[in-house]
PDB file of C-alpha atoms (C1' of nucleotides) in Angstrom:
ATOM      1  CA  MET N   1      52.314 -44.876 -12.065  1.00  0.00           C
ATOM      2  CA  ASN N   2      50.903 -42.741 -14.859  1.00  0.00           C
ATOM      3  CA  THR N   3      49.720 -44.745 -17.870  1.00  0.00           C
ATOM      4  CA  THR N   4      48.028 -42.505 -20.404  1.00  0.00           C
ATOM      5  CA  VAL N   5      45.429 -44.230 -22.507  1.00  0.00           C
ATOM      6  CA  THR N   6      45.555 -43.564 -26.252  1.00  0.00           C
ATOM      7  CA  ILE N   7      42.530 -42.068 -27.957  1.00  0.00           C
ATOM      8  CA  ASP N   8      41.584 -41.989 -31.591  1.00  0.00           C
ATOM      9  CA  LEU N   9      42.422 -38.561 -32.910  1.00  0.00           C
ATOM     10  CA  GLN N  10      38.967 -37.938 -34.390  1.00  0.00           C
ATOM     11  CA  ARG N  11      37.450 -38.875 -31.107  1.00  0.00           C
ATOM     12  CA  ALA N  12      39.796 -36.627 -29.196  1.00  0.00           C
ATOM     13  CA  SER N  13      39.036 -33.599 -31.340  1.00  0.00           C
ATOM     14  CA  GLN N  14      35.327 -34.257 -30.940  1.00  0.00           C
ATOM     15  CA  LEU N  15      35.700 -34.304 -27.148  1.00  0.00           C
ATOM     16  CA  LEU N  16      37.930 -31.266 -27.138  1.00  0.00           C
ATOM     17  CA  LYS N  17      35.456 -29.369 -29.254  1.00  0.00           C
ATOM     18  CA  LEU N  18      32.731 -30.139 -26.730  1.00  0.00           C
ATOM     19  CA  LEU N  19      34.876 -28.977 -23.838  1.00  0.00           C
ATOM     20  CA  GLY N  20      35.999 -25.935 -25.869  1.00  0.00           C
ATOM     21  CA  ASP N  21      32.800 -24.204 -24.794  1.00  0.00           C
ATOM     22  CA  PRO N  22      33.316 -22.459 -21.415  1.00  0.00           C
ATOM     23  CA  THR N  23      29.849 -23.305 -20.163  1.00  0.00           C
ATOM     24  CA  ARG N  24      30.198 -27.012 -20.910  1.00  0.00           C
ATOM     25  CA  LEU N  25      33.716 -27.124 -19.561  1.00  0.00           C
ATOM     26  CA  THR N  26      32.544 -25.561 -16.300  1.00  0.00           C
ATOM     27  CA  MET N  27      29.623 -27.963 -16.152  1.00  0.00           C
ATOM     28  CA  MET N  28      31.959 -30.931 -16.425  1.00  0.00           C
ATOM     29  CA  LYS N  29      34.229 -29.571 -13.726  1.00  0.00           C
ATOM     30  CA  LEU N  30      31.263 -28.973 -11.421  1.00  0.00           C
ATOM     31  CA  LEU N  31      29.866 -32.421 -12.138  1.00  0.00           C
ATOM     32  CA  LYS N  32      33.191 -33.984 -11.325  1.00  0.00           C
ATOM     33  CA  SER N  33      32.559 -33.205  -7.670  1.00  0.00           C
ATOM     34  CA  HIS N  34      28.794 -32.708  -7.443  1.00  0.00           C
ATOM     35  CA  GLU N  35      25.510 -33.751  -8.995  1.00  0.00           C
ATOM     36  CA  CYS N  36      23.495 -30.818 -10.354  1.00  0.00           C
ATOM     37  CA  CYS N  37      20.098 -30.386 -11.895  1.00  0.00           C
ATOM     38  CA  VAL N  38      19.127 -28.044 -14.713  1.00  0.00           C
ATOM     39  CA  CYS N  39      17.626 -25.317 -12.560  1.00  0.00           C
ATOM     40  CA  GLU N  40      20.800 -25.169 -10.483  1.00  0.00           C
ATOM     41  CA  PHE N  41      22.864 -24.656 -13.617  1.00  0.00           C
ATOM     42  CA  VAL N  42      20.390 -21.974 -14.694  1.00  0.00           C
ATOM     43  CA  GLU N  43      21.202 -20.122 -11.468  1.00  0.00           C
ATOM     44  CA  ILE N  44      24.924 -20.787 -11.532  1.00  0.00           C
ATOM     45  CA  PHE N  45      25.424 -19.647 -15.109  1.00  0.00           C
ATOM     46  CA  LYS N  46      22.705 -16.970 -15.127  1.00  0.00           C
ATOM     47  CA  MET N  47      21.520 -18.484 -18.418  1.00  0.00           C
ATOM     48  CA  SER N  48      18.145 -19.362 -19.880  1.00  0.00           C
ATOM     49  CA  GLN N  49      16.829 -22.836 -19.159  1.00  0.00           C
ATOM     50  CA  PRO N  50      16.743 -23.938 -22.868  1.00  0.00           C
ATOM     51  CA  ALA N  51      20.359 -22.844 -23.289  1.00  0.00           C
ATOM     52  CA  ILE N  52      21.380 -24.987 -20.328  1.00  0.00           C
ATOM     53  CA  SER N  53      19.289 -27.836 -21.608  1.00  0.00           C
ATOM     54  CA  GLN N  54      20.976 -27.725 -25.008  1.00  0.00           C
ATOM     55  CA  HIS N  55      24.404 -27.855 -23.447  1.00  0.00           C
ATOM     56  CA  LEU N  56      23.444 -30.807 -21.287  1.00  0.00           C
ATOM     57  CA  ARG N  57      21.940 -32.570 -24.277  1.00  0.00           C
ATOM     58  CA  LYS N  58      25.283 -32.452 -26.046  1.00  0.00           C
ATOM     59  CA  LEU N  59      27.059 -33.929 -23.063  1.00  0.00           C
ATOM     60  CA  ARG N  60      24.403 -36.555 -22.591  1.00  0.00           C
ATOM     61  CA  ASP N  61      24.268 -37.513 -26.297  1.00  0.00           C
ATOM     62  CA  ILE N  62      27.897 -38.544 -26.166  1.00  0.00           C
ATOM     63  CA  GLU N  63      27.343 -40.118 -22.722  1.00  0.00           C
ATOM     64  CA  LEU N  64      29.857 -38.007 -20.881  1.00  0.00           C
ATOM     65  CA  VAL N  65      27.094 -37.390 -18.351  1.00  0.00           C
ATOM     66  CA  LYS N  66      24.265 -39.456 -16.940  1.00  0.00           C
ATOM     67  CA  GLU N  67      20.832 -38.189 -15.957  1.00  0.00           C
ATOM     68  CA  GLU N  68      18.438 -39.331 -13.303  1.00  0.00           C
ATOM     69  CA  ARG N  69      14.939 -38.040 -12.778  1.00  0.00           C
ATOM     70  CA  ARG N  70      13.877 -37.404  -9.219  1.00  0.00           C
ATOM     71  CA  GLY N  71      10.333 -36.126  -9.279  1.00  0.00           C
ATOM     72  CA  GLN N  72      10.265 -32.805 -11.063  1.00  0.00           C
ATOM     73  CA  TRP N  73      14.029 -32.633 -11.158  1.00  0.00           C
ATOM     74  CA  ILE N  74      16.534 -34.235 -13.456  1.00  0.00           C
ATOM     75  CA  PHE N  75      19.951 -34.648 -11.926  1.00  0.00           C
ATOM     76  CA  PHE N  76      23.100 -34.847 -13.979  1.00  0.00           C
ATOM     77  CA  SER N  77      26.297 -36.533 -12.962  1.00  0.00           C
ATOM     78  CA  ILE N  78      29.534 -37.304 -14.665  1.00  0.00           C
ATOM     79  CA  ASN N  79      29.873 -40.728 -16.285  1.00  0.00           C
ATOM     80  CA  GLU N  80      33.021 -42.134 -14.720  1.00  0.00           C
ATOM     81  CA  HIS N  81      32.569 -45.371 -16.611  1.00  0.00           C
ATOM     82  CA  HIS N  82      32.830 -43.674 -19.930  1.00  0.00           C
ATOM     83  CA  GLU N  83      35.548 -45.177 -22.067  1.00  0.00           C
ATOM     84  CA  ASP N  84      37.168 -41.754 -22.487  1.00  0.00           C
ATOM     85  CA  TYR N  85      36.770 -40.657 -18.893  1.00  0.00           C
ATOM     86  CA  PRO N  86      40.506 -40.906 -18.074  1.00  0.00           C
ATOM     87  CA  PHE N  87      41.219 -38.460 -20.890  1.00  0.00           C
ATOM     88  CA  ILE N  88      38.458 -36.077 -19.732  1.00  0.00           C
ATOM     89  CA  LYS N  89      39.667 -36.407 -16.170  1.00  0.00           C
ATOM     90  CA  SER N  90      43.233 -35.512 -17.134  1.00  0.00           C
ATOM     91  CA  ILE N  91      41.915 -32.310 -18.641  1.00  0.00           C
ATOM     92  CA  LEU N  92      39.559 -31.399 -15.802  1.00  0.00           C
ATOM     93  CA  GLU N  93      42.364 -31.885 -13.278  1.00  0.00           C
ATOM     94  CA  HIS N  94      44.079 -28.810 -14.659  1.00  0.00           C
ATOM     95  CA  LEU N  95      41.126 -26.594 -13.883  1.00  0.00           C
ATOM     96  CA  PRO N  96      40.488 -24.587 -10.760  1.00  0.00           C
ATOM     97  CA  ASP N  97      37.757 -25.929  -8.528  1.00  0.00           C
ATOM     98  CA  GLN N  98      34.326 -24.423  -9.050  1.00  0.00           C
ATOM     99  CA  ASN N  99      32.982 -25.233  -5.626  1.00  0.00           C
ATOM    100  CA  GLU N 100      32.278 -21.578  -4.780  1.00  0.00           C
ATOM    101  CA  SER N 101      29.421 -21.692  -7.327  1.00  0.00           C
ATOM    102  CA  ILE N 102      27.812 -24.516  -5.427  1.00  0.00           C
ATOM    103  CA  ALA N 103      28.469 -22.944  -2.063  1.00  0.00           C
ATOM    104  CA  GLU N 104      26.868 -19.733  -3.234  1.00  0.00           C
ATOM    105  CA  LEU N 105      23.832 -21.654  -4.412  1.00  0.00           C
ATOM    106  CA  GLU N 106      23.530 -23.278  -1.031  1.00  0.00           C
ATOM    107  CA  ALA N 107      23.863 -19.939   0.739  1.00  0.00           C
ATOM    108  CA  GLN N 108      20.951 -18.668  -1.318  1.00  0.00           C
ATOM    109  CA  GLY N 109      18.876 -21.716  -0.522  1.00  0.00           C
ATOM    110  CA  LEU N 110      18.720 -22.665  -4.169  1.00  0.00           C
ATOM    111  CA  ARG N 111      20.467 -25.985  -3.938  1.00  0.00           C
ATOM    112  CA  VAL N 112      17.982 -28.597  -5.075  1.00  0.00           C
ATOM    113  CA  CYS N 113      19.476 -31.886  -3.949  1.00  0.00           C
ATOM    114  CA  CYS N 114      19.115 -30.761  -0.356  1.00  0.00           C
ATOM    115  CA  GLN N 115      15.334 -30.745  -0.626  1.00  0.00           C
TER     116      GLN N 115
ATOM    117  CA  MET F   1      55.996 -37.160  -9.692  1.00  0.00           C
ATOM    118  CA  ASN F   2      53.057 -35.752 -11.569  1.00  0.00           C
ATOM    119  CA  THR F   3      52.228 -32.142 -10.685  1.00  0.00           C
ATOM    120  CA  THR F   4      49.431 -30.796 -12.825  1.00  0.00           C
ATOM    121  CA  VAL F   5      49.529 -27.058 -13.372  1.00  0.00           C
ATOM    122  CA  THR F   6      46.242 -25.205 -12.949  1.00  0.00           C
ATOM    123  CA  ILE F   7      44.881 -23.182 -15.862  1.00  0.00           C
ATOM    124  CA  ASP F   8      42.335 -20.466 -15.890  1.00  0.00           C
ATOM    125  CA  LEU F   9      39.065 -21.955 -17.123  1.00  0.00           C
ATOM    126  CA  GLN F  10      38.523 -19.378 -19.853  1.00  0.00           C
ATOM    127  CA  ARG F  11      42.014 -20.004 -21.070  1.00  0.00           C
ATOM    128  CA  ALA F  12      41.521 -23.749 -21.046  1.00  0.00           C
ATOM    129  CA  SER F  13      38.332 -23.594 -23.043  1.00  0.00           C
ATOM    130  CA  GLN F  14      40.027 -21.333 -25.577  1.00  0.00           C
ATOM    131  CA  LEU F  15      42.858 -23.833 -25.982  1.00  0.00           C
ATOM    132  CA  LEU F  16      40.486 -26.775 -26.166  1.00  0.00           C
ATOM    133  CA  LYS F  17      38.449 -25.031 -28.814  1.00  0.00           C
ATOM    134  CA  LEU F  18      41.569 -24.591 -30.901  1.00  0.00           C
ATOM    135  CA  LEU F  19      42.494 -28.253 -30.509  1.00  0.00           C
ATOM    136  CA  GLY F  20      38.907 -29.279 -31.161  1.00  0.00           C
ATOM    137  CA  ASP F  21      39.575 -29.016 -34.857  1.00  0.00           C
ATOM    138  CA  PRO F  22      41.017 -32.307 -36.170  1.00  0.00           C
ATOM    139  CA  THR F  23      43.407 -30.594 -38.546  1.00  0.00           C
ATOM    140  CA  ARG F  24      44.906 -28.374 -35.869  1.00  0.00           C
ATOM    141  CA  LEU F  25      45.041 -31.187 -33.362  1.00  0.00           C
ATOM    142  CA  THR F  26      46.925 -33.323 -35.841  1.00  0.00           C
ATOM    143  CA  MET F  27      49.253 -30.445 -36.624  1.00  0.00           C
ATOM    144  CA  MET F  28      50.123 -30.048 -32.988  1.00  0.00           C
ATOM    145  CA  LYS F  29      50.776 -33.740 -32.600  1.00  0.00           C
ATOM    146  CA  LEU F  30      53.015 -33.754 -35.661  1.00  0.00           C
ATOM    147  CA  LEU F  31      54.871 -30.659 -34.488  1.00  0.00           C
ATOM    148  CA  LYS F  32      55.488 -32.249 -31.130  1.00  0.00           C
ATOM    149  CA  SER F  33      58.026 -34.518 -32.801  1.00  0.00           C
ATOM    150  CA  HIS F  34      58.908 -32.743 -36.047  1.00  0.00           C
ATOM    151  CA  GLU F  35      59.259 -29.342 -37.636  1.00  0.00           C
ATOM    152  CA  CYS F  36      57.091 -28.929 -40.687  1.00  0.00           C
ATOM    153  CA  CYS F  37      56.582 -26.224 -43.282  1.00  0.00           C
ATOM    154  CA  VAL F  38      53.311 -25.156 -44.921  1.00  0.00           C
ATOM    155  CA  CYS F  39      53.798 -27.096 -48.140  1.00  0.00           C
ATOM    156  CA  GLU F  40      54.418 -30.291 -46.179  1.00  0.00           C
ATOM    157  CA  PHE F  41      51.160 -29.827 -44.325  1.00  0.00           C
ATOM    158  CA  VAL F  42      49.431 -29.158 -47.647  1.00  0.00           C
ATOM    159  CA  GLU F  43      50.613 -32.603 -48.790  1.00  0.00           C
ATOM    160  CA  ILE F  44      49.931 -34.379 -45.526  1.00  0.00           C
ATOM    161  CA  PHE F  45      46.399 -33.071 -45.171  1.00  0.00           C
ATOM    162  CA  LYS F  46      45.561 -32.909 -48.867  1.00  0.00           C
ATOM    163  CA  MET F  47      44.254 -29.398 -48.231  1.00  0.00           C
ATOM    164  CA  SER F  48      44.591 -26.064 -49.942  1.00  0.00           C
ATOM    165  CA  GLN F  49      47.512 -23.858 -48.975  1.00  0.00           C
ATOM    166  CA  PRO F  50      45.326 -20.979 -47.690  1.00  0.00           C
ATOM    167  CA  ALA F  51      43.364 -23.385 -45.514  1.00  0.00           C
ATOM    168  CA  ILE F  52      46.592 -24.678 -43.984  1.00  0.00           C
ATOM    169  CA  SER F  53      47.851 -21.145 -43.578  1.00  0.00           C
ATOM    170  CA  GLN F  54      44.729 -20.088 -41.723  1.00  0.00           C
ATOM    171  CA  HIS F  55      45.050 -22.971 -39.290  1.00  0.00           C
ATOM    172  CA  LEU F  56      48.670 -22.173 -38.634  1.00  0.00           C
ATOM    173  CA  ARG F  57      47.830 -18.528 -38.117  1.00  0.00           C
ATOM    174  CA  LYS F  58      45.480 -19.445 -35.301  1.00  0.00           C
ATOM    175  CA  LEU F  59      48.152 -21.532 -33.617  1.00  0.00           C
ATOM    176  CA  ARG F  60      50.763 -18.843 -34.113  1.00  0.00           C
ATOM    177  CA  ASP F  61      48.527 -16.017 -32.952  1.00  0.00           C
ATOM    178  CA  ILE F  62      48.228 -17.648 -29.554  1.00  0.00           C
ATOM    179  CA  GLU F  63      51.910 -18.602 -29.665  1.00  0.00           C
ATOM    180  CA  LEU F  64      51.416 -22.315 -29.378  1.00  0.00           C
ATOM    181  CA  VAL F  65      53.757 -22.594 -32.371  1.00  0.00           C
ATOM    182  CA  LYS F  66      56.823 -20.695 -33.538  1.00  0.00           C
ATOM    183  CA  GLU F  67      57.767 -19.971 -37.131  1.00  0.00           C
ATOM    184  CA  GLU F  68      61.146 -19.575 -38.774  1.00  0.00           C
ATOM    185  CA  ARG F  69      61.713 -18.537 -42.349  1.00  0.00           C
ATOM    186  CA  ARG F  70      64.409 -20.477 -44.243  1.00  0.00           C
ATOM    187  CA  GLY F  71      64.594 -19.051 -47.743  1.00  0.00           C
ATOM    188  CA  GLN F  72      61.319 -19.691 -49.485  1.00  0.00           C
ATOM    189  CA  TRP F  73      60.091 -21.913 -46.687  1.00  0.00           C
ATOM    190  CA  ILE F  74      58.588 -21.125 -43.340  1.00  0.00           C
ATOM    191  CA  PHE F  75      59.056 -23.830 -40.773  1.00  0.00           C
ATOM    192  CA  PHE F  76      56.742 -24.293 -37.828  1.00  0.00           C
ATOM    193  CA  SER F  77      57.613 -25.878 -34.546  1.00  0.00           C
ATOM    194  CA  ILE F  78      55.849 -26.310 -31.267  1.00  0.00           C
ATOM    195  CA  ASN F  79      56.528 -23.692 -28.591  1.00  0.00           C
ATOM    196  CA  GLU F  80      57.676 -25.728 -25.622  1.00  0.00           C
ATOM    197  CA  HIS F  81      58.227 -22.578 -23.601  1.00  0.00           C
ATOM    198  CA  HIS F  82      54.610 -21.601 -23.822  1.00  0.00           C
ATOM    199  CA  GLU F  83      53.089 -21.053 -20.405  1.00  0.00           C
ATOM    200  CA  ASP F  84      50.368 -23.582 -21.180  1.00  0.00           C
ATOM    201  CA  TYR F  85      52.569 -26.148 -22.870  1.00  0.00           C
ATOM    202  CA  PRO F  86      52.330 -28.680 -20.009  1.00  0.00           C
ATOM    203  CA  PHE F  87      48.527 -28.680 -20.434  1.00  0.00           C
ATOM    204  CA  ILE F  88      48.809 -29.055 -24.188  1.00  0.00           C
ATOM    205  CA  LYS F  89      51.378 -31.768 -23.770  1.00  0.00           C
ATOM    206  CA  SER F  90      49.149 -33.723 -21.405  1.00  0.00           C
ATOM    207  CA  ILE F  91      46.506 -33.741 -24.091  1.00  0.00           C
ATOM    208  CA  LEU F  92      48.795 -34.595 -26.990  1.00  0.00           C
ATOM    209  CA  GLU F  93      50.234 -37.520 -25.038  1.00  0.00           C
ATOM    210  CA  HIS F  94      46.942 -39.327 -25.326  1.00  0.00           C
ATOM    211  CA  LEU F  95      47.038 -39.278 -29.123  1.00  0.00           C
ATOM    212  CA  PRO F  96      48.443 -41.892 -31.448  1.00  0.00           C
ATOM    213  CA  ASP F  97      51.689 -40.953 -33.114  1.00  0.00           C
ATOM    214  CA  GLN F  98      51.355 -39.450 -36.555  1.00  0.00           C
ATOM    215  CA  ASN F  99      54.816 -40.308 -37.750  1.00  0.00           C
ATOM    216  CA  GLU F 100      53.548 -42.348 -40.692  1.00  0.00           C
ATOM    217  CA  SER F 101      52.439 -39.071 -42.327  1.00  0.00           C
ATOM    218  CA  ILE F 102      55.990 -37.785 -42.208  1.00  0.00           C
ATOM    219  CA  ALA F 103      57.472 -41.106 -43.291  1.00  0.00           C
ATOM    220  CA  GLU F 104      55.155 -41.149 -46.288  1.00  0.00           C
ATOM    221  CA  LEU F 105      56.207 -37.650 -47.214  1.00  0.00           C
ATOM    222  CA  GLU F 106      59.835 -38.670 -47.097  1.00  0.00           C
ATOM    223  CA  ALA F 107      59.156 -41.731 -49.222  1.00  0.00           C
ATOM    224  CA  GLN F 108      57.639 -39.422 -51.856  1.00  0.00           C
ATOM    225  CA  GLY F 109      60.595 -37.076 -51.718  1.00  0.00           C
ATOM    226  CA  LEU F 110      58.341 -34.267 -50.561  1.00  0.00           C
ATOM    227  CA  ARG F 111      59.993 -33.638 -47.208  1.00  0.00           C
ATOM    228  CA  VAL F 112      61.329 -30.105 -47.311  1.00  0.00           C
ATOM    229  CA  CYS F 113      63.660 -29.888 -44.344  1.00  0.00           C
ATOM    230  CA  CYS F 114      65.929 -32.433 -46.017  1.00  0.00           C
ATOM    231  CA  GLN F 115      66.724 -30.058 -48.850  1.00  0.00           C
TER     232      GLN F 115
ATOM    233  C1'  DT O   1      -8.560 -32.619 -13.077  1.00  0.00           C
ATOM    234  C1'  DC O   2      -6.139 -28.495 -13.067  1.00  0.00           C
ATOM    235  C1'  DA O   3      -2.590 -25.311 -11.979  1.00  0.00           C
ATOM    236  C1'  DG O   4       2.153 -24.710 -10.906  1.00  0.00           C
ATOM    237  C1'  DT O   5       6.908 -26.010 -11.614  1.00  0.00           C
ATOM    238  C1'  DA O   6      10.755 -28.382 -14.071  1.00  0.00           C
ATOM    239  C1'  DT O   7      12.668 -29.571 -18.341  1.00  0.00           C
ATOM    240  C1'  DA O   8      12.951 -30.900 -23.372  1.00  0.00           C
ATOM    241  C1'  DT O   9      12.200 -29.519 -27.937  1.00  0.00           C
ATOM    242  C1'  DA O  10      11.090 -26.442 -31.946  1.00  0.00           C
ATOM    243  C1'  DA O  11      12.030 -22.562 -34.523  1.00  0.00           C
ATOM    244  C1'  DC O  12      14.571 -18.661 -35.283  1.00  0.00           C
ATOM    245  C1'  DC O  13      18.629 -15.577 -35.370  1.00  0.00           C
ATOM    246  C1'  DA O  14      23.321 -13.492 -35.097  1.00  0.00           C
ATOM    247  C1'  DT O  15      27.796 -14.751 -35.180  1.00  0.00           C
ATOM    248  C1'  DA O  16      31.628 -18.026 -35.721  1.00  0.00           C
ATOM    249  C1'  DT O  17      34.048 -21.403 -38.346  1.00  0.00           C
ATOM    250  C1'  DG O  18      36.472 -23.703 -41.971  1.00  0.00           C
ATOM    251  C1'  DC O  19      36.688 -23.945 -46.461  1.00  0.00           C
ATOM    252  C1'  DT O  20      37.352 -21.782 -51.347  1.00  0.00           C
ATOM    253  C1'  DT O  21      39.220 -18.588 -55.188  1.00  0.00           C
ATOM    254  C1'  DA O  22      41.888 -14.550 -55.982  1.00  0.00           C
ATOM    255  C1'  DT O  23      45.573 -11.721 -55.008  1.00  0.00           C
ATOM    256  C1'  DA O  24      49.473  -9.712 -52.421  1.00  0.00           C
ATOM    257  C1'  DT O  25      53.979 -10.430 -50.530  1.00  0.00           C
ATOM    258  C1'  DA O  26      58.532 -12.741 -49.923  1.00  0.00           C
ATOM    259  C1'  DC O  27      62.355 -15.357 -51.598  1.00  0.00           C
ATOM    260  C1'  DG O  28      65.685 -17.427 -55.121  1.00  0.00           C
ATOM    261  C1'  DC O  29      67.878 -17.342 -59.385  1.00  0.00           C
ATOM    262  C1'  DA O  30      69.069 -16.416 -64.191  1.00  0.00           C
TER     263       DA O  30
ATOM    264  C1'  DT P   1      64.561  -7.259 -63.565  1.00  0.00           C
ATOM    265  C1'  DG P   2      61.408 -10.872 -64.328  1.00  0.00           C
ATOM    266  C1'  DC P   3      59.784 -15.322 -63.575  1.00  0.00           C
ATOM    267  C1'  DG P   4      58.840 -19.230 -60.641  1.00  0.00           C
ATOM    268  C1'  DT P   5      57.816 -20.952 -56.132  1.00  0.00           C
ATOM    269  C1'  DA P   6      56.266 -20.471 -51.249  1.00  0.00           C
ATOM    270  C1'  DT P   7      53.195 -18.344 -48.209  1.00  0.00           C
ATOM    271  C1'  DA P   8      50.031 -14.740 -46.189  1.00  0.00           C
ATOM    272  C1'  DT P   9      45.916 -12.229 -46.668  1.00  0.00           C
ATOM    273  C1'  DA P  10      41.356 -10.776 -48.604  1.00  0.00           C
ATOM    274  C1'  DA P  11      36.861 -11.755 -49.782  1.00  0.00           C
ATOM    275  C1'  DG P  12      33.189 -14.796 -50.189  1.00  0.00           C
ATOM    276  C1'  DC P  13      30.321 -18.825 -48.992  1.00  0.00           C
ATOM    277  C1'  DA P  14      28.036 -22.874 -46.728  1.00  0.00           C
ATOM    278  C1'  DT P  15      27.526 -24.765 -42.490  1.00  0.00           C
ATOM    279  C1'  DA P  16      27.982 -24.916 -37.463  1.00  0.00           C
ATOM    280  C1'  DT P  17      27.284 -22.892 -33.024  1.00  0.00           C
ATOM    281  C1'  DG P  18      25.213 -20.871 -29.049  1.00  0.00           C
ATOM    282  C1'  DG P  19      21.918 -18.057 -27.764  1.00  0.00           C
ATOM    283  C1'  DT P  20      16.676 -16.586 -27.726  1.00  0.00           C
ATOM    284  C1'  DT P  21      11.331 -17.043 -27.419  1.00  0.00           C
ATOM    285  C1'  DA P  22       7.584 -20.201 -27.720  1.00  0.00           C
ATOM    286  C1'  DT P  23       5.661 -24.451 -26.859  1.00  0.00           C
ATOM    287  C1'  DA P  24       5.365 -29.376 -25.616  1.00  0.00           C
ATOM    288  C1'  DT P  25       6.001 -32.774 -22.087  1.00  0.00           C
ATOM    289  C1'  DA P  26       6.547 -34.595 -17.349  1.00  0.00           C
ATOM    290  C1'  DC P  27       5.812 -34.386 -12.452  1.00  0.00           C
ATOM    291  C1'  DT P  28       3.385 -32.859  -8.049  1.00  0.00           C
ATOM    292  C1'  DG P  29      -0.258 -31.809  -5.103  1.00  0.00           C
ATOM    293  C1'  DA P  30      -4.723 -29.909  -3.965  1.00  0.00           C
TER     294       DA P  30
END
DNA sequence: TCAGTATATAACCATATGCTTATATACGCA
DNA sequence: TGCGTATATAAGCATATGGTTATATACTGA
C-alpha cells in the first residue's frame, strides 16, 4: 500500500533546493545507509573541511540530519523521524547506492566509526 | 506494484535543482493536470512575462515540458514521455493540487485555451 | 598545560540565479 | 502594410550559492 503524504509546496521546493546540490544529495544517500563523520566526507568528496561543514550545517539546520559527538568526532545520521522524511526517502530511493564510497574508505583504513 | 526507476545522481540533482524553485515547481504541478500558455502563467503567478518565459525556457531546454504554438499563443504541457518522468511524477504526487489557480483564471475569463 | 587533531565559523570571492526593463520576433486582422 | 497582442531574447542588477583561506572552538593524551 503506497500512501503518499502531501507536503506544502513552499516546503517541498525548499527541500528540493537543498537536495539539488550534488554533494548534499550524495550525503543524504550515504547517510540513509551509514553514519558518517565530517572527516570521512572530506575524504569521500575530496573537498575542504569547511566546505563539507557548510553543507552539513544546511542539512542540520533544517533537521534532515542529526549529529552526535563522539570524542573528537561528530557523527551525522539521517533523521528518520523528520516530518518530511517519507518525501525525502521517496526521492533517495531513486538513486543508485553509494556504498562503494564507504567500502573504499574502509579499504584505505580511513573509516572512523571502526575506531 | 511500485518499481522505482534508478536515476543517475548528477541527473537527479539537476532535476531537483530545477524543481527547487517554487515557481517552476508550481508550474510543473499545474501542467500535470492542465495545459497552460505563458499569459495564463503571468496571471496565475502575478509575474512579468519575461520572468515566466525564462522559467519555461529552463523546463523546455531539458525537455520536461513540450510547447505548441496555436496562433498567437504558445501552450505548454508536461512531457510524459520524458525518460525521467516517473521520478518527476513521484515528486509531484506529494504536492497539493493547484487547481484553484486555474479555476480562478476561468472565473475571471482569462483562461486562454477556452477561446 | 600544551600540542595535535577534528570541526565550526568568519570573511572573502567567483559564479549562478531570478528578477527587471528594453527590444526583437511571431501571429492575426483590417 | 501597419498596428495590436503574445512571446522570446538581451542586457543589467541584486542577491544567493558554493567554494576558499584563516581562525576559533572542542576534544584527547602526554
